[in-house]
């Protein structure tokens, strides 16, 4: 057996290297799929929550939206108000106990993370929609565009740019929070690490390796999201008309 810290690091990587890789891949899959599906859930919820009704709207639309908003509010409050570990236990074991659904651990994990992320994404995207100038929404509606067309073609392309940092942060949270899914025996990075540490009782060395892997994943995601932000910002060679500086306005006045 190794006698030094780095000796144990090398030994554990040799013995459990493939398992660490497997756990890392599963963690990435859970985080990516959960974030993407959660984004779609949040997007649909945000569009519903920003839909306006007026006196001209049909009674069916007014009542339907009110019921939907109540259901959505309950969903967001419950999901955001309870730990994902508790949600995982309730969903995984509750579906077997009450519905006789013996789901595999990995599909259960994807559903749990997606539903959990959707509640947070709904508020993130709604905030992004609100951040877009209201005049653009009014202008789109005034030329006959529906609320859905206004959202998808005018507002959301701008809102997405505003929420990129928050989406990236949620992605990073999912990478780290996937560790709680070990309670339902998902073979993600933490579950593999716990198994490896228990074999030789070298907890510090094993979780030192685990911490480095998590750190590498989160830093990589942070850098990738910065590149996406930079790409969406454009090359800076364009001019935004209608947003003149004070100096430009003064110059125009003098010419007049």
Short mmCIF file of C-alpha atoms in Angstrom, two decimals:
data_model
loop_
_atom_site.label_atom_id
_atom_site.label_comp_id
_atom_site.label_asym_id
_atom_site.label_seq_id
_atom_site.Cartn_x
_atom_site.Cartn_y
_atom_site.Cartn_z
CA UNK A 1 0.00 0.00 0.00
CA UNK A 2 1.20 3.59 -0.69
CA UNK A 3 2.62 5.54 2.22
CA UNK A 4 2.39 9.12 0.93
CA UNK A 5 -0.40 11.46 -0.16
CA UNK A 6 0.62 11.55 -3.81
CA UNK A 7 1.28 7.83 -3.71
CA UNK A 8 -2.35 7.26 -2.74
CA UNK A 9 -3.52 9.70 -5.43
CA UNK A 10 -1.67 7.74 -8.09
CA UNK A 11 -2.86 4.42 -6.71
CA UNK A 12 -6.51 5.50 -6.56
CA UNK A 13 -6.39 6.91 -10.09
CA UNK A 14 -4.95 3.65 -11.33
CA UNK A 15 -7.50 1.52 -9.48
CA UNK A 16 -10.59 3.66 -9.95
CA UNK A 17 -9.73 5.82 -12.98
CA UNK A 18 -12.36 4.24 -15.26
CA UNK A 19 -15.01 4.59 -12.54
CA UNK A 20 -14.14 8.27 -12.03
CA UNK A 21 -14.53 8.76 -15.78
CA UNK A 22 -17.89 6.97 -15.76
CA UNK A 23 -19.12 9.06 -12.83
CA UNK A 24 -17.94 12.28 -14.50
CA UNK A 25 -19.71 11.42 -17.77
CA UNK A 26 -22.94 10.65 -15.92
CA UNK A 27 -22.66 13.93 -14.01
CA UNK A 28 -22.21 15.85 -17.27
CA UNK A 29 -25.18 14.06 -18.88
CA UNK A 30 -27.42 14.84 -15.90
CA UNK A 31 -26.35 18.50 -15.83
CA UNK A 32 -26.65 19.07 -19.60
CA UNK A 33 -29.98 17.27 -20.09
CA UNK A 34 -31.45 18.69 -16.88
CA UNK A 35 -30.45 22.24 -17.82
CA UNK A 36 -31.75 22.00 -21.40
CA UNK A 37 -35.11 20.45 -20.49
CA UNK A 38 -35.39 22.76 -17.49
CA UNK A 39 -34.78 25.72 -19.81
CA UNK A 40 -37.62 24.60 -22.08
CA UNK A 41 -39.95 24.13 -19.10
CA UNK A 42 -39.01 27.56 -17.78
CA UNK A 43 -39.46 29.11 -21.22
CA UNK A 44 -43.01 27.82 -21.59
CA UNK A 45 -43.90 28.88 -18.05
CA UNK A 46 -42.42 32.36 -18.55
CA UNK A 47 -44.42 32.86 -21.76
CA UNK A 48 -47.62 31.83 -19.96
CA UNK A 49 -46.90 34.07 -16.97
CA UNK A 50 -46.22 37.11 -19.16
CA UNK A 51 -49.39 36.65 -21.21
CA UNK A 52 -51.72 39.59 -20.61
CA UNK A 53 -55.51 39.46 -20.60
CA UNK A 54 -57.92 42.34 -21.07
CA UNK A 55 -61.64 42.93 -21.35
CA UNK A 56 -61.61 41.83 -24.97
CA UNK A 57 -60.16 38.43 -24.06
CA UNK A 58 -62.60 35.54 -23.99
CA UNK A 59 -63.85 34.20 -20.67
CA UNK A 60 -62.21 30.85 -21.48
CA UNK A 61 -58.82 32.53 -21.92
CA UNK A 62 -59.15 34.56 -18.72
CA UNK A 63 -60.20 31.59 -16.59
CA UNK A 64 -57.72 29.23 -18.24
CA UNK A 65 -54.78 31.58 -17.67
CA UNK A 66 -55.82 32.18 -14.07
CA UNK A 67 -55.91 28.43 -13.35
CA UNK A 68 -52.60 27.90 -15.15
CA UNK A 69 -50.95 30.70 -13.17
CA UNK A 70 -52.17 29.21 -9.89
CA UNK A 71 -50.77 25.77 -10.82
CA UNK A 72 -47.48 27.33 -11.96
CA UNK A 73 -47.16 29.37 -8.76
CA UNK A 74 -47.67 26.24 -6.63
CA UNK A 75 -45.12 24.32 -8.72
CA UNK A 76 -42.49 27.06 -8.39
CA UNK A 77 -43.06 27.53 -4.66
CA UNK A 78 -42.94 23.81 -3.87
CA UNK A 79 -39.86 23.07 -5.98
CA UNK A 80 -37.90 26.12 -4.86
CA UNK A 81 -38.97 25.61 -1.25
CA UNK A 82 -37.78 22.02 -0.86
CA UNK A 83 -34.29 20.47 -1.26
CA UNK A 84 -33.62 18.47 -4.43
CA UNK A 85 -32.47 15.55 -2.26
CA UNK A 86 -35.93 15.35 -0.69
CA UNK A 87 -37.57 15.67 -4.11
CA UNK A 88 -35.42 12.80 -5.39
CA UNK A 89 -36.41 10.53 -2.50
CA UNK A 90 -40.11 11.35 -2.85
CA UNK A 91 -40.18 10.89 -6.62
CA UNK A 92 -38.04 7.75 -6.83
CA UNK A 93 -39.54 5.82 -3.93
CA UNK A 94 -43.00 7.40 -4.12
CA UNK A 95 -43.50 6.36 -7.75
CA UNK A 96 -42.76 2.77 -6.75
CA UNK A 97 -44.84 2.83 -3.58
CA UNK A 98 -47.97 4.48 -4.97
CA UNK A 99 -47.86 3.89 -8.74
CA UNK A 100 -45.85 0.66 -8.91
CA UNK A 101 -43.35 2.32 -11.26
CA UNK A 102 -39.92 0.78 -10.75
CA UNK A 103 -37.92 3.38 -12.65
CA UNK A 104 -34.20 3.09 -13.27
CA UNK A 105 -32.02 5.51 -11.32
CA UNK A 106 -30.66 7.46 -14.32
CA UNK A 107 -34.02 8.32 -15.98
CA UNK A 108 -35.34 9.29 -12.54
CA UNK A 109 -32.34 11.59 -12.06
CA UNK A 110 -32.94 13.32 -15.40
CA UNK A 111 -36.61 13.92 -14.57
CA UNK A 112 -35.82 15.21 -11.07
CA UNK A 113 -33.11 17.64 -12.22
CA UNK A 114 -35.19 18.85 -15.18
CA UNK A 115 -38.28 19.56 -13.08
CA UNK A 116 -36.17 21.22 -10.38
CA UNK A 117 -34.30 23.37 -12.88
CA UNK A 118 -37.52 24.35 -14.65
CA UNK A 119 -38.81 26.14 -11.55
CA UNK A 120 -35.68 28.28 -11.31
CA UNK A 121 -35.43 28.86 -15.06
CA UNK A 122 -39.04 30.09 -15.13
CA UNK A 123 -38.15 33.03 -12.89
CA UNK A 124 -34.83 33.65 -14.66
CA UNK A 125 -36.48 33.80 -18.09
CA UNK A 126 -39.40 35.88 -16.81
CA UNK A 127 -36.88 38.38 -15.45
CA UNK A 128 -35.14 38.41 -18.83
CA UNK A 129 -38.43 39.08 -20.63
CA UNK A 130 -39.26 41.93 -18.26
CA UNK A 131 -35.81 43.45 -18.86
CA UNK A 132 -36.59 43.97 -22.57
CA UNK A 133 -37.98 47.42 -23.34
CA UNK A 134 -41.77 47.32 -23.10
CA UNK A 135 -42.13 49.45 -26.22
CA UNK A 136 -40.89 46.60 -28.38
CA UNK A 137 -43.65 44.32 -27.12
CA UNK A 138 -46.27 47.01 -27.65
CA UNK A 139 -44.92 47.70 -31.15
CA UNK A 140 -45.05 44.03 -32.12
CA UNK A 141 -48.59 43.64 -30.82
CA UNK A 142 -49.69 46.82 -32.59
CA UNK A 143 -48.76 45.38 -36.00
CA UNK A 144 -50.88 42.29 -35.38
CA UNK A 145 -48.36 39.82 -33.96
CA UNK A 146 -49.70 37.34 -31.41
CA UNK A 147 -48.23 37.07 -27.92
CA UNK A 148 -46.42 33.88 -28.96
CA UNK A 149 -44.95 35.54 -32.08
CA UNK A 150 -43.93 38.59 -30.06
CA UNK A 151 -42.17 36.43 -27.50
CA UNK A 152 -40.37 34.10 -29.93
CA UNK A 153 -39.44 36.62 -32.64
CA UNK A 154 -38.93 39.90 -30.80
CA UNK A 155 -38.53 39.59 -27.04
CA UNK A 156 -36.86 36.21 -26.39
CA UNK A 157 -33.84 36.72 -28.70
CA UNK A 158 -32.97 39.79 -26.61
CA UNK A 159 -33.96 38.24 -23.29
CA UNK A 160 -31.76 35.20 -23.86
CA UNK A 161 -28.70 37.44 -24.12
CA UNK A 162 -29.59 39.07 -20.81
CA UNK A 163 -30.03 35.77 -18.96
CA UNK A 164 -26.95 33.93 -20.27
CA UNK A 165 -24.99 34.52 -17.00
CA UNK A 166 -27.90 33.19 -14.91
CA UNK A 167 -28.38 30.16 -17.17
CA UNK A 168 -24.66 29.42 -16.90
CA UNK A 169 -24.88 29.70 -13.14
CA UNK A 170 -27.80 27.25 -13.08
CA UNK A 171 -25.79 24.84 -15.24
CA UNK A 172 -22.91 24.99 -12.74
CA UNK A 173 -25.33 24.45 -9.85
CA UNK A 174 -26.67 21.33 -11.60
CA UNK A 175 -23.16 19.94 -11.99
CA UNK A 176 -22.57 20.27 -8.26
CA UNK A 177 -26.07 19.41 -7.05
CA UNK A 178 -26.11 16.18 -9.05
CA UNK A 179 -24.15 14.81 -6.07
CA UNK A 180 -27.37 14.64 -4.01
CA UNK A 181 -28.71 12.00 -6.41
CA UNK A 182 -26.45 9.43 -4.77
CA UNK A 183 -29.36 8.91 -2.34
CA UNK A 184 -31.20 7.04 -5.13
CA UNK A 185 -28.01 5.21 -6.22
CA UNK A 186 -27.31 7.19 -9.40
CA UNK A 187 -23.75 6.39 -10.53
CA UNK A 188 -22.64 10.00 -10.73
CA UNK A 189 -19.27 11.32 -9.58
CA UNK A 190 -20.03 11.62 -5.87
CA UNK A 191 -21.57 8.13 -5.68
CA UNK A 192 -18.50 6.61 -7.36
CA UNK A 193 -16.19 8.59 -5.07
CA UNK A 194 -18.01 7.45 -1.95
CA UNK A 195 -17.71 3.82 -3.05
CA UNK A 196 -13.99 4.21 -3.81
CA UNK A 197 -13.29 5.96 -0.50
CA UNK A 198 -15.01 3.23 1.50
CA UNK A 199 -12.86 0.46 0.05
CA UNK A 200 -9.53 1.70 1.42
CA UNK A 201 -10.87 4.27 3.92
CA UNK A 202 -8.89 7.03 2.15
CA UNK A 203 -11.61 9.67 2.14
CA UNK A 204 -9.40 12.75 1.90
CA UNK A 205 -7.43 11.51 -1.11
CA UNK A 206 -10.51 10.29 -2.97
CA UNK A 207 -12.48 13.48 -2.45
CA UNK A 208 -9.42 15.57 -3.28
CA UNK A 209 -9.56 13.95 -6.73
CA UNK A 210 -13.34 14.48 -6.83
CA UNK A 211 -13.00 18.16 -5.92
CA UNK A 212 -10.49 18.70 -8.74
CA UNK A 213 -12.85 17.07 -11.24
CA UNK A 214 -15.80 19.23 -10.12
CA UNK A 215 -13.56 22.31 -10.23
CA UNK A 216 -12.43 21.48 -13.76
CA UNK A 217 -16.04 21.01 -14.91
CA UNK A 218 -17.32 24.25 -13.38
CA UNK A 219 -14.41 26.35 -14.67
CA UNK A 220 -14.88 24.88 -18.16
CA UNK A 221 -18.58 25.76 -18.12
CA UNK A 222 -17.85 29.29 -16.89
CA UNK A 223 -15.37 29.89 -19.70
CA UNK A 224 -17.74 28.40 -22.29
CA UNK A 225 -20.58 30.69 -21.17
CA UNK A 226 -18.27 33.71 -21.41
CA UNK A 227 -17.51 32.76 -25.01
CA UNK A 228 -21.25 32.48 -25.73
CA UNK A 229 -21.83 35.93 -24.21
CA UNK A 230 -19.02 37.39 -26.32
CA UNK A 231 -20.43 35.77 -29.44
CA UNK A 232 -23.91 37.17 -28.78
CA UNK A 233 -22.46 40.64 -28.18
CA UNK A 234 -21.24 40.74 -31.78
CA UNK A 235 -17.99 42.24 -33.04
CA UNK A 236 -18.80 45.78 -31.90
CA UNK A 237 -18.68 47.28 -35.41
CA UNK A 238 -22.40 47.97 -35.62
CA UNK A 239 -24.22 51.16 -34.65
CA UNK A 240 -27.45 51.19 -32.63
CA UNK A 241 -29.64 53.89 -34.17
CA UNK A 242 -31.78 55.90 -31.84
CA UNK A 243 -29.27 55.74 -28.96
CA UNK A 244 -27.09 58.80 -29.66
CA UNK A 245 -24.68 60.04 -27.04
CA UNK A 246 -25.14 63.45 -25.40
CA UNK A 247 -22.32 64.86 -27.52
CA UNK A 248 -24.01 63.73 -30.74
CA UNK A 249 -27.31 65.30 -29.69
CA UNK A 250 -25.62 68.62 -28.87
CA UNK A 251 -23.84 68.58 -32.23
CA UNK A 252 -27.10 68.05 -34.10
CA UNK A 253 -28.75 70.93 -32.21
CA UNK A 254 -25.87 73.27 -33.08
CA UNK A 255 -26.13 72.39 -36.76
CA UNK A 256 -29.84 73.19 -36.70
#
